[in-house]
XYZ file of C-alpha atoms in Angstrom:
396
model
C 37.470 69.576 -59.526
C 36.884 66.457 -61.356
C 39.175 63.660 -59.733
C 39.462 60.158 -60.780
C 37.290 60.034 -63.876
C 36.455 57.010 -64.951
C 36.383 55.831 -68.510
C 32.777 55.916 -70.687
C 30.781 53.098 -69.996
C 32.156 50.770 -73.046
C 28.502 48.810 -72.991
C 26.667 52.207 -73.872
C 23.757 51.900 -76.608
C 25.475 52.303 -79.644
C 23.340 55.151 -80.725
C 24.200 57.484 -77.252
C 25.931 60.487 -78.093
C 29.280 60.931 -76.797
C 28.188 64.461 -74.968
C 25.487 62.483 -73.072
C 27.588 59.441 -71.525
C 27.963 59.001 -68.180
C 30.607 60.497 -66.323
C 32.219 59.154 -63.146
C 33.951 61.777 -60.339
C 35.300 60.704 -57.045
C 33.629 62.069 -53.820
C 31.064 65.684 -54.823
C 32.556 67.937 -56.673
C 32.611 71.263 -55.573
C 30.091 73.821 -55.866
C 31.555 75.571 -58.236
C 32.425 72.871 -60.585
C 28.839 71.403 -59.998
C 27.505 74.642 -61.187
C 29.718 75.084 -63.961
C 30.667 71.490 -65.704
C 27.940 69.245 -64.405
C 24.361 70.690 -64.005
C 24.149 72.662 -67.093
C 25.123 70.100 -69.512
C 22.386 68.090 -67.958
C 24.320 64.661 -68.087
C 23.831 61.966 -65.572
C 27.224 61.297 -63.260
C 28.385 59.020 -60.424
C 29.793 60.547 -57.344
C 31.764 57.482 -55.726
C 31.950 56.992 -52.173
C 29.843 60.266 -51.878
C 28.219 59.536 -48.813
C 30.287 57.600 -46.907
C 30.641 59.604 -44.488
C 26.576 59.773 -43.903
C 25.914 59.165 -40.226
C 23.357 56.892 -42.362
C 25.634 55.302 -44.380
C 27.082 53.259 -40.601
C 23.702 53.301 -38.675
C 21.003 52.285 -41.653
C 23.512 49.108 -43.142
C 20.773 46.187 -42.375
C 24.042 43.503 -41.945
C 25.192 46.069 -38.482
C 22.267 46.361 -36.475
C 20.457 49.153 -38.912
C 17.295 47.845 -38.683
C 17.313 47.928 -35.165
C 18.466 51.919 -35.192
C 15.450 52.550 -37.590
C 13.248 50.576 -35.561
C 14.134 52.808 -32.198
C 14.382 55.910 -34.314
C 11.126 55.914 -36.419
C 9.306 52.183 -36.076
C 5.881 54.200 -34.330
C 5.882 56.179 -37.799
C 2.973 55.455 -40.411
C 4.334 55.398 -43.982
C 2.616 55.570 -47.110
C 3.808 51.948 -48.762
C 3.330 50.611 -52.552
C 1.521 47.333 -52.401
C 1.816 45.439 -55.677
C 0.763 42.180 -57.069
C 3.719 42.372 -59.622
C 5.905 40.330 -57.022
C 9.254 39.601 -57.567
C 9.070 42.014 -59.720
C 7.588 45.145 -58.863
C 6.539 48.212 -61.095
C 6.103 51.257 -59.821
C 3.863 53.419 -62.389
C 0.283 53.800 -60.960
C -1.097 51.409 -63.209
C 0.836 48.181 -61.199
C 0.222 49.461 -57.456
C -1.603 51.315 -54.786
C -0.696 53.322 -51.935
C -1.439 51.834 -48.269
C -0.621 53.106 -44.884
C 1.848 50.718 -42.990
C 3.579 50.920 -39.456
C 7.474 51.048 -40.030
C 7.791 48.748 -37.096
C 5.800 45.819 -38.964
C 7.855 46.331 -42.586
C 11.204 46.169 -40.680
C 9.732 43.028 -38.940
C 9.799 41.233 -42.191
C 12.938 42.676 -43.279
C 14.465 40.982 -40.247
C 13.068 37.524 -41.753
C 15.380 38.236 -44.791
C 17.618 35.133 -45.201
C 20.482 37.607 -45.729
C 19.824 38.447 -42.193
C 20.728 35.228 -40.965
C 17.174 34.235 -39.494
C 14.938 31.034 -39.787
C 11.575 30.415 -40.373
C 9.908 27.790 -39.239
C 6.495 26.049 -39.929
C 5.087 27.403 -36.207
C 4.997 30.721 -37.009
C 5.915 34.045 -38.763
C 8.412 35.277 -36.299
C 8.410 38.890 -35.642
C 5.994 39.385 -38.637
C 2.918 37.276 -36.832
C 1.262 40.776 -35.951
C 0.845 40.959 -39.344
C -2.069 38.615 -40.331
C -4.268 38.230 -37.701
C -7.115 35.322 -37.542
C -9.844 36.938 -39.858
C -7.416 38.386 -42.183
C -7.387 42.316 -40.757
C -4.409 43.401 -39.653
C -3.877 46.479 -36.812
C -0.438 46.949 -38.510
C -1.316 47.060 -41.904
C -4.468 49.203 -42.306
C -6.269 48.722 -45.687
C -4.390 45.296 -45.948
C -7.396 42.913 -45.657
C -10.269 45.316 -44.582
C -11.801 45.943 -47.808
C -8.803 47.305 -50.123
C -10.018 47.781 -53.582
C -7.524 45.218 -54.790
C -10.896 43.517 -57.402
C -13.050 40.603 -56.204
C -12.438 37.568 -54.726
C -14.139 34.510 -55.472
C -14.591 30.914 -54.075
C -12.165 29.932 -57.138
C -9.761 32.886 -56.268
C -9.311 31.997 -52.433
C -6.469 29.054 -52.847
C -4.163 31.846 -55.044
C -5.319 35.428 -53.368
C -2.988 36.380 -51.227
C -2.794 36.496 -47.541
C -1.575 39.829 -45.940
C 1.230 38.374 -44.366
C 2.033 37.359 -48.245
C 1.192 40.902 -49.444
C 3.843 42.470 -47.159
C 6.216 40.641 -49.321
C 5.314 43.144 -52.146
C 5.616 46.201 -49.795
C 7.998 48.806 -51.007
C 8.851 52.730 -49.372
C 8.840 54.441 -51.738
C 9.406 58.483 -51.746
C 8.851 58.406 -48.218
C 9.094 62.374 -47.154
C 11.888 63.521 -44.832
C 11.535 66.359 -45.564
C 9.163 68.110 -47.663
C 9.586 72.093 -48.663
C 6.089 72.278 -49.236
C 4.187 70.346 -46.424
C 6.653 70.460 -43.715
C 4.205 68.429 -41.734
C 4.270 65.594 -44.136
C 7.912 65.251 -43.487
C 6.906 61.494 -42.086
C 10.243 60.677 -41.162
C 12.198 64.016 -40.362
C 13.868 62.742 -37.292
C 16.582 61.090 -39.953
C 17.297 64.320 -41.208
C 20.222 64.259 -38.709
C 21.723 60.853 -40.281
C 22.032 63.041 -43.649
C 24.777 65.511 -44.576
C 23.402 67.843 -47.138
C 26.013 68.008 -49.918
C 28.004 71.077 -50.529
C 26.673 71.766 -53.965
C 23.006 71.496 -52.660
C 23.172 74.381 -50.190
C 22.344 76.627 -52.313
C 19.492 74.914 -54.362
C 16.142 75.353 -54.387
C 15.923 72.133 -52.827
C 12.043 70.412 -52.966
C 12.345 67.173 -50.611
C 14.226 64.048 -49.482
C 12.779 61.364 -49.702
C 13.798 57.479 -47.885
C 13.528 54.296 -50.103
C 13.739 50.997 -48.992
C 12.422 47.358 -50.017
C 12.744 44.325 -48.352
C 12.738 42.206 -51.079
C 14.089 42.719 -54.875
C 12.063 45.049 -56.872
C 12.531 47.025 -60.111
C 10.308 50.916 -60.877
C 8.985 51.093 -63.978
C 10.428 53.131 -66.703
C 9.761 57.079 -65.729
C 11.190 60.493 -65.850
C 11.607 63.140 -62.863
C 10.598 66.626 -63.085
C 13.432 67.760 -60.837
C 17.245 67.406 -60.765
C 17.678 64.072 -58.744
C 20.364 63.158 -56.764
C 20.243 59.451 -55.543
C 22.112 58.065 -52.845
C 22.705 54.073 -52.022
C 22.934 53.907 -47.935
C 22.712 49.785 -48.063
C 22.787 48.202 -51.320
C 24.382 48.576 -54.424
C 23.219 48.340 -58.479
C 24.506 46.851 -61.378
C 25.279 48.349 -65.005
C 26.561 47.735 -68.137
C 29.826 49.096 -67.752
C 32.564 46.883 -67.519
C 34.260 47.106 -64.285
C 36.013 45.244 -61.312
C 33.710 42.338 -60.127
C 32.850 43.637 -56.767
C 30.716 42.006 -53.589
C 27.192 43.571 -52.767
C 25.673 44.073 -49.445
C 22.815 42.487 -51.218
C 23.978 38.628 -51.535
C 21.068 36.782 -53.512
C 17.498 37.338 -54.459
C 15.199 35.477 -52.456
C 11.844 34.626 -52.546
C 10.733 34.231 -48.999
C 7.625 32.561 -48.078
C 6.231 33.772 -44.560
C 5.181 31.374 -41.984
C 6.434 27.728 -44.235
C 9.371 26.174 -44.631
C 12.214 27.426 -46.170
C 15.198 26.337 -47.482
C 16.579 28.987 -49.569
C 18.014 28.630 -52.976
C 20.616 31.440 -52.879
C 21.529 32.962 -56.843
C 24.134 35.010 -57.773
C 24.460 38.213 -56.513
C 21.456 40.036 -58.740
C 22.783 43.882 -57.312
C 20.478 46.987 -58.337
C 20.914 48.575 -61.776
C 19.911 51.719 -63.172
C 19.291 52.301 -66.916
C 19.490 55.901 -68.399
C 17.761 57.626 -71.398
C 18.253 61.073 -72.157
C 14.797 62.954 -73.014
C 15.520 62.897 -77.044
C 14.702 59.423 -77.003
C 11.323 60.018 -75.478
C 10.031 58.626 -79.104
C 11.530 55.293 -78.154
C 9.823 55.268 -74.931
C 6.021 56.505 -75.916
C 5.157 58.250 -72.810
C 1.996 58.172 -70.809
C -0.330 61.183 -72.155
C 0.095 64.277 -70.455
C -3.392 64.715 -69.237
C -2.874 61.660 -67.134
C -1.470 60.681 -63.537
C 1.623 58.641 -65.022
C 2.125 61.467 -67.687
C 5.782 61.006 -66.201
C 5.838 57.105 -67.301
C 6.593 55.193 -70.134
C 3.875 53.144 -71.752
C 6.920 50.526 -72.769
C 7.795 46.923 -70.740
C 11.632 47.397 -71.406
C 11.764 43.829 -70.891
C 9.131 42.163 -72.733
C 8.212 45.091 -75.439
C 5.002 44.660 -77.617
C 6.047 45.691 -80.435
C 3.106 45.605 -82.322
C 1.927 48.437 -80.138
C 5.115 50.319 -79.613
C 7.567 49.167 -82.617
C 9.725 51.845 -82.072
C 10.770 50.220 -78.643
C 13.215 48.024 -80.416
C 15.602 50.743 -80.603
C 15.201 51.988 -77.026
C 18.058 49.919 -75.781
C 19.964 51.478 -78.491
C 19.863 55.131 -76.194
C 20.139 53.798 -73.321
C 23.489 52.950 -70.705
C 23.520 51.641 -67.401
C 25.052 52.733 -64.391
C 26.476 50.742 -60.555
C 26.398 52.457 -57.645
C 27.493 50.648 -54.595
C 26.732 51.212 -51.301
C 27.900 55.020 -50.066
C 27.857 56.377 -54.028
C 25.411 58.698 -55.462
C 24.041 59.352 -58.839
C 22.840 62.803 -60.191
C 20.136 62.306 -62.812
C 19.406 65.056 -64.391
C 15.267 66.435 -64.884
C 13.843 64.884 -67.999
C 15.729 61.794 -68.284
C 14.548 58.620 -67.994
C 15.170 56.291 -65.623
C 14.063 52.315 -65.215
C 15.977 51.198 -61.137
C 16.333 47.574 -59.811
C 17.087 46.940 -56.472
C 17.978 43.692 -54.424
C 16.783 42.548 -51.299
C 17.236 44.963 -48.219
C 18.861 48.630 -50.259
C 17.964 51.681 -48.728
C 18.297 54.545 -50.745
C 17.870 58.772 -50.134
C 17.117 61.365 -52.889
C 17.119 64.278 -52.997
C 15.321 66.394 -55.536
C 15.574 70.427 -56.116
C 14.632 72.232 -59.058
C 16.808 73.044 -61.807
C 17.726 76.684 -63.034
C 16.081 76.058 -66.189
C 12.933 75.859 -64.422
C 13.283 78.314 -61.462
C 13.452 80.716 -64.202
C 10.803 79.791 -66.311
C 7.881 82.181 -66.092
C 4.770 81.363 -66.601
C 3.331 84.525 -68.786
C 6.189 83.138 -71.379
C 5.040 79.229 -71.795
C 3.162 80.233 -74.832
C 6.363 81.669 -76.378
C 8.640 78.792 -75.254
C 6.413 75.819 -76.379
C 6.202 77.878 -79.743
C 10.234 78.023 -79.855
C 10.715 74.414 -78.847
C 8.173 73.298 -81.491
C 10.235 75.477 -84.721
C 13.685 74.065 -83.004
C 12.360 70.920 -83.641
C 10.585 71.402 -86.655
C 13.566 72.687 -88.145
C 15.382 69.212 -86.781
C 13.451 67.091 -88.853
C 13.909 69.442 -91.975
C 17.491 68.811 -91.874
C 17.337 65.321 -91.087
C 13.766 64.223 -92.607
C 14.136 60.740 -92.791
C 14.523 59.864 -88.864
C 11.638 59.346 -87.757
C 10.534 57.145 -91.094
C 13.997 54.732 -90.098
C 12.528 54.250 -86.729
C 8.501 54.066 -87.485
């Protein structure tokens, strides 16, 4: 049953129907209310305090010794890591990063350096994070990093500002690192943490697709995107910040930091800057101009949220408009449903789980039918615009 509902997000986008607003529920709901009153209206929700009871939720928390459990439970593994040049900020559509392999044991290293976690760097050295960089630039830890990445040339003029791979791990980020993987059970990198995770009650009987471990080690924010599975995404360390008005609260996450390996430091600690997640539902994909669909990104949108060209996209200046923003502190979840759009910031040192599993809708899709359906969608929406014909001329 639904317990402790929360009112509608007051700072919603004046133009988001009342039907789509997020919803707030205390703890998971049960199966059979999940089945019934959440899923099929396809409407994001918070479930808070969800996964408090995670074995991850005490053992991951960076500020109690979690990077130390990770390290002993999975710091031999070699992960897949984004490497961007977007630093602070970091993007995560194809376009802004590329894929490299990295040993856990040397990302957690320079999570340790964190300020948050209390350490100092001095001008001697790198700390834990020296194995990083070695003399020539290669790195055993970092493969790719150094030895001949296709990261574009690099000139005499370029050598004072290119980066140096102890400076590149600041732009690592895990991202949809497998625990487990339906499909390619052996690319379940880090299954071993399956045992911190308690599969929720309503998820048993999905047609669950993978679970995936997230974690940066300094703040970074994904680029505007849409799944094509139900999501359900779960804050182990961290927390995010939305519009809605509610209780000031304390994040795990103190201050954003930009840390400079190997100098020294004296950081300049900012308010707490805690990870946000902004929602649109897929009707206003015309807001968002989405990657073509003959294209790797096809699941992207072509729009900086932040710093929109409208000359290219002027529709973007309603965007905002459709969109609402949601917190989820550390131990809450946050169902987003297939199709909707999604744009996530996260501060220094969060660690996230999702979990993705495909949606009735599309378990039950058959393929002989698409011609039918696309032809269906396409009247519905033809027959949209002759009702109300003069929407898309407000917005062009």
């Amino acid at each position: 049953m639904e317990a402790g509902r929360e009112s509608s997000p007051a700072a919603a986008g004046a133009a988001v129907e009342d039907a789509l607003l997020l919803r707030h529920f205390e703890g998971f709901p049960s199966p059979e209310y999940f089945s019934s009153a959440i899923e099929p209206g396809n409407v994001p929700a918070v479930f808070v305090g969800a996964v408090k009871d995670w074995k991850a939720f005490a053992s991951w928390d960076p500020r109690r010794g979690g990077l130390d459990y990770l390290l002993e439970q999975v710091g031999s593994s070699t992960v897949e890591a984004m490497l961007s040049r977007s630093a602070p900020i970091f993007y995560g559509d194809l376009r802004s990063h590329e894929r490299v392999p990295v040993r856990l044991s040397t990302f957690i290293a320079t999570c340790k350096l964190n300020p948050i976690m209390g350490n100092k760097v001095d001008s001697t050295g790198i700390q834990e994070v020296s194995a990083i960089s070695t003399a020539d630039g290669a790195s055993d830890d970092m493969i790719g990093i150094g030895q001949g990445s296709d990261m574009g040339p690099t000139s005499t003029s370029q050598a004072s500002t290119t980066p140096t791979a102890s400076e590149e791990s600041e732009q690592l980020y895990l991202a949809q690192v497998p625990i487990l993987n339906i499909e390619n059970k052996e690319g379940s990198t880090l299954e071993s943490l399956s045992e911190d995770i308690k599969m929720p009650i309503f998820l048993e009987s999905k047609p669950l697709v993978s679970v995936n471990f997230w974690m940066n080690n300094k703040s970074s924010r994904s680029s505007t995107h849409y799944d094509p599975h139900h999501n359900l995404l779960c804050v182990v360390a961290g927390c995010k910040k939305g519009k809605q008005k509610r209780q000031q609260t304390t994040c795990l996450c103190s201050a954003r930091i930009h840390l400079r390996l190997g100098k020294n430091y004296a950081p300049a600690l900012k308010l707490p800057s805690p990870r946000s997640v902004v929602l649109w539902p897929p009707s206003a994909s015309r807001f968002l101009y989405p990657m073509p669909v003959y294209g790797e990104a096809s699941n992207h949108s072509s729009v900086d949220i932040q710093n929109s060209d409208l000359s290219l996209h002027p529709r973007a200046k309603y965007s905002m408009d459709y969109s609402q923003k949601a917190i989820l502190h550390a131990g809450d979840a946050l169902f987003i449903p297939e199709g909707w759009f999604h744009q996530v910031d996260s501060d220094d040192l969060t660690i996230g789980v999702n979990l993705w599993w495909q949606s009735n809708i599309m378990a039950n899709m058959l393929q002989h039918m698409d011609a039918y359906y696309l032809r269906w969608i396409f009247n519905r929406l033809v027959g949209k615009e002759m009702v109300c014909p003069l929407t898309m001329t407000v917005f062009t």
